[in-house]
Amino acid sequence: MGTAARPDYEGLLALVMHKKLPERQELPLSLGVAPEVLPPSKPPESTWVPSVLVIGGPLPDLDRQRLEKRGCQVEVVPDFVEGLKRMDEGRWDVVVVHPHVQADADGLKFVRQFKHLRPEDLPEEFKSVCSRYKHTPFVILPVPETSQFAIFRTSDDWTLADVNKASIAEAILNARTL
């Protein structure tokens, strides 16, 4: 009886982080100016309860508490490899990424690069994970000492928000309607 080969998540991470973005899609590693800025939000009125995967460390306490109070499933993983593994194993409604997971600005780079992946450019074992998360909202938490965070719906559709006007929990709870 043989054992199934374990997917090479380190290899997938290498593909994600070293992908060359199309010339017109290059963005600076800082968030810079977004195509739109999220207006102050009101509490979500829907009953949608998203499952949330957080890569690189915990959510801010207040945001985690708000999500838990709404009944959201929140799972935290320490790094990109574990994040890719959990993304492949399940279906998350929102993926939250710390701006600095293992190196400076690698969280932003990971999200930008992942959103640009095309399933046809990947090994067979990872085509479905790329397809499943093509339109899944990815939230990049604020860089320490700043208040801006970003929500990426696709590679070209992203929004810049400010925790002083809209909490991260509110952005997550409204992510599918942004």
Tab-separated table of C-alpha atoms in Angstrom:
chain	number	residue	atom	x	y	z
A	1	MET	CA	0.000	0.000	0.000
A	2	GLY	CA	1.624	3.241	-1.134
A	3	THR	CA	1.173	6.661	0.354
A	4	ALA	CA	0.051	9.589	-1.726
A	5	ALA	CA	2.731	12.129	-2.510
A	6	ARG	CA	2.468	15.260	-0.361
A	7	PRO	CA	1.945	18.370	-2.480
A	8	ASP	CA	5.037	20.562	-2.725
A	9	TYR	CA	3.758	23.722	-1.012
A	10	GLU	CA	7.290	25.107	-0.764
A	11	GLY	CA	7.497	24.778	-4.554
A	12	LEU	CA	4.167	26.546	-4.990
A	13	LEU	CA	5.341	29.341	-2.689
A	14	ALA	CA	8.489	29.713	-4.809
A	15	LEU	CA	6.313	29.993	-7.948
A	16	VAL	CA	4.113	32.610	-6.265
A	17	MET	CA	6.906	34.758	-4.877
A	18	HIS	CA	9.066	34.739	-8.011
A	19	LYS	CA	6.389	35.285	-10.633
A	20	LYS	CA	7.119	38.258	-12.852
A	21	LEU	CA	4.092	40.531	-12.976
A	22	PRO	CA	2.987	41.887	-16.342
A	23	GLU	CA	4.606	45.238	-17.068
A	24	ARG	CA	1.366	47.233	-16.741
A	25	GLN	CA	0.540	45.501	-13.448
A	26	GLU	CA	3.714	46.373	-11.533
A	27	LEU	CA	2.928	48.178	-8.311
A	28	PRO	CA	5.303	49.511	-5.690
A	29	LEU	CA	5.712	47.304	-2.615
A	30	SER	CA	4.101	49.990	-0.477
A	31	LEU	CA	0.336	50.183	-0.775
A	32	GLY	CA	0.557	53.652	-2.269
A	33	VAL	CA	-2.582	55.053	-3.847
A	34	ALA	CA	-5.481	52.689	-4.476
A	35	PRO	CA	-8.022	52.855	-7.277
A	36	GLU	CA	-10.663	53.668	-4.669
A	37	VAL	CA	-10.756	54.337	-0.954
A	38	LEU	CA	-13.246	52.558	1.244
A	39	PRO	CA	-15.747	54.954	2.823
A	40	PRO	CA	-16.533	54.703	6.533
A	41	SER	CA	-18.660	51.618	6.934
A	42	LYS	CA	-21.722	50.793	8.925
A	43	PRO	CA	-22.093	47.477	10.751
A	44	PRO	CA	-22.854	44.653	8.350
A	45	GLU	CA	-26.544	43.877	8.049
A	46	SER	CA	-26.242	40.505	6.358
A	47	THR	CA	-26.188	37.191	8.108
A	48	TRP	CA	-23.162	35.995	6.136
A	49	VAL	CA	-20.612	34.398	8.454
A	50	PRO	CA	-17.329	34.015	6.598
A	51	SER	CA	-14.589	31.521	7.329
A	52	VAL	CA	-11.307	33.408	7.705
A	53	LEU	CA	-7.757	32.141	7.249
A	54	VAL	CA	-5.097	34.418	8.745
A	55	ILE	CA	-1.504	33.987	7.508
A	56	GLY	CA	1.464	35.231	9.513
A	57	GLY	CA	0.053	35.759	12.994
A	58	PRO	CA	-3.133	36.671	14.828
A	59	LEU	CA	-5.693	39.308	13.990
A	60	PRO	CA	-5.808	42.376	16.218
A	61	ASP	CA	-7.690	41.358	19.391
A	62	LEU	CA	-10.710	43.606	18.907
A	63	ASP	CA	-11.220	42.445	15.304
A	64	ARG	CA	-10.850	38.783	16.299
A	65	GLN	CA	-13.402	39.259	19.092
A	66	ARG	CA	-15.891	40.925	16.719
A	67	LEU	CA	-15.562	38.071	14.229
A	68	GLU	CA	-15.893	35.402	16.915
A	69	LYS	CA	-18.971	37.164	18.303
A	70	ARG	CA	-20.539	36.884	14.819
A	71	GLY	CA	-19.700	33.160	14.774
A	72	CYS	CA	-16.919	33.328	12.186
A	73	GLN	CA	-14.454	30.477	11.939
A	74	VAL	CA	-10.984	32.046	12.248
A	75	GLU	CA	-7.846	29.965	11.799
A	76	VAL	CA	-4.336	31.379	12.162
A	77	VAL	CA	-1.283	29.839	10.490
A	78	PRO	CA	2.306	31.013	10.990
A	79	ASP	CA	3.605	31.199	7.423
A	80	PHE	CA	2.873	31.072	3.691
A	81	VAL	CA	3.593	27.364	3.265
A	82	GLU	CA	1.076	26.430	5.956
A	83	GLY	CA	-1.331	29.013	4.515
A	84	LEU	CA	-1.127	27.494	1.033
A	85	LYS	CA	-1.626	24.043	2.511
A	86	ARG	CA	-4.786	25.134	4.402
A	87	MET	CA	-6.064	26.982	1.322
A	88	ASP	CA	-5.595	23.803	-0.717
A	89	GLU	CA	-7.266	21.602	1.898
A	90	GLY	CA	-10.360	23.736	2.380
A	91	ARG	CA	-12.376	26.660	1.151
A	92	TRP	CA	-11.949	29.974	2.981
A	93	ASP	CA	-14.255	32.925	2.349
A	94	VAL	CA	-11.602	35.525	3.243
A	95	VAL	CA	-7.803	35.240	3.512
A	96	VAL	CA	-6.036	37.757	5.762
A	97	VAL	CA	-2.285	38.251	5.408
A	98	HIS	CA	0.146	40.117	7.643
A	99	PRO	CA	2.273	42.641	5.690
A	100	HIS	CA	5.524	41.162	7.014
A	101	VAL	CA	5.373	37.384	7.494
A	102	GLN	CA	8.963	36.267	7.008
A	103	ALA	CA	10.558	39.318	5.387
A	104	ASP	CA	9.821	42.994	4.808
A	105	ALA	CA	6.638	43.468	2.704
A	106	ASP	CA	6.430	39.787	1.740
A	107	GLY	CA	2.736	39.652	2.699
A	108	LEU	CA	1.863	42.304	0.143
A	109	LYS	CA	4.050	40.613	-2.450
A	110	PHE	CA	2.445	37.227	-1.742
A	111	VAL	CA	-1.083	38.570	-2.260
A	112	ARG	CA	-0.225	40.557	-5.404
A	113	GLN	CA	1.637	37.625	-6.923
A	114	PHE	CA	-0.969	35.003	-5.950
A	115	LYS	CA	-3.770	37.084	-7.453
A	116	HIS	CA	-1.830	37.220	-10.746
A	117	LEU	CA	-1.361	33.445	-10.992
A	118	ARG	CA	-2.994	31.686	-13.896
A	119	PRO	CA	-3.994	28.054	-13.353
A	120	GLU	CA	-2.567	27.047	-16.723
A	121	ASP	CA	0.906	28.171	-15.580
A	122	LEU	CA	0.902	25.871	-12.533
A	123	PRO	CA	1.584	22.187	-11.968
A	124	GLU	CA	-1.610	20.111	-12.125
A	125	GLU	CA	-1.734	19.628	-8.345
A	126	PHE	CA	-2.174	23.400	-7.747
A	127	LYS	CA	-4.490	24.475	-10.564
A	128	SER	CA	-7.613	24.080	-8.426
A	129	VAL	CA	-6.303	26.124	-5.470
A	130	CYS	CA	-5.463	28.978	-7.822
A	131	SER	CA	-8.903	28.821	-9.448
A	132	ARG	CA	-10.781	28.573	-6.133
A	133	TYR	CA	-9.201	31.748	-4.754
A	134	LYS	CA	-9.193	33.888	-7.892
A	135	HIS	CA	-12.100	36.016	-6.599
A	136	THR	CA	-11.712	35.393	-2.871
A	137	PRO	CA	-11.061	38.607	-0.945
A	138	PHE	CA	-7.553	38.858	0.513
A	139	VAL	CA	-7.052	41.447	3.250
A	140	ILE	CA	-3.554	42.780	3.920
A	141	LEU	CA	-3.282	44.030	7.497
A	142	PRO	CA	-1.758	47.460	8.196
A	143	VAL	CA	1.998	47.812	8.330
A	144	PRO	CA	2.993	48.415	11.979
A	145	GLU	CA	2.644	52.075	12.998
A	146	THR	CA	0.185	52.758	10.141
A	147	SER	CA	-3.589	52.510	9.793
A	148	GLN	CA	-4.071	51.632	6.126
A	149	PHE	CA	-4.979	48.138	4.985
A	150	ALA	CA	-5.898	46.735	1.589
A	151	ILE	CA	-8.576	44.399	0.288
A	152	PHE	CA	-7.741	42.564	-2.934
A	153	ARG	CA	-10.675	40.927	-4.725
A	154	THR	CA	-8.736	40.191	-7.919
A	155	SER	CA	-5.354	41.255	-9.230
A	156	ASP	CA	-6.808	44.490	-10.625
A	157	ASP	CA	-9.676	45.125	-8.206
A	158	TRP	CA	-8.438	46.302	-4.841
A	159	THR	CA	-9.356	48.878	-2.240
A	160	LEU	CA	-7.405	50.800	0.344
A	161	ALA	CA	-9.060	51.323	3.728
A	162	ASP	CA	-8.163	52.902	7.052
A	163	VAL	CA	-8.770	51.324	10.465
A	164	ASN	CA	-9.722	54.759	11.775
A	165	LYS	CA	-12.763	54.728	9.472
A	166	ALA	CA	-13.580	51.028	8.981
A	167	SER	CA	-12.414	48.191	11.204
A	168	ILE	CA	-10.712	45.157	9.755
A	169	ALA	CA	-13.554	43.007	11.116
A	170	GLU	CA	-16.115	45.176	9.269
A	171	ALA	CA	-14.095	44.876	6.067
A	172	ILE	CA	-13.972	41.083	6.442
A	173	LEU	CA	-17.687	40.833	7.194
A	174	ASN	CA	-18.486	43.020	4.164
A	175	ALA	CA	-15.812	41.518	1.908
A	176	ARG	CA	-18.109	39.722	-0.481
A	177	THR	CA	-20.168	42.876	-1.129
A	178	LEU	CA	-17.332	45.382	-1.574
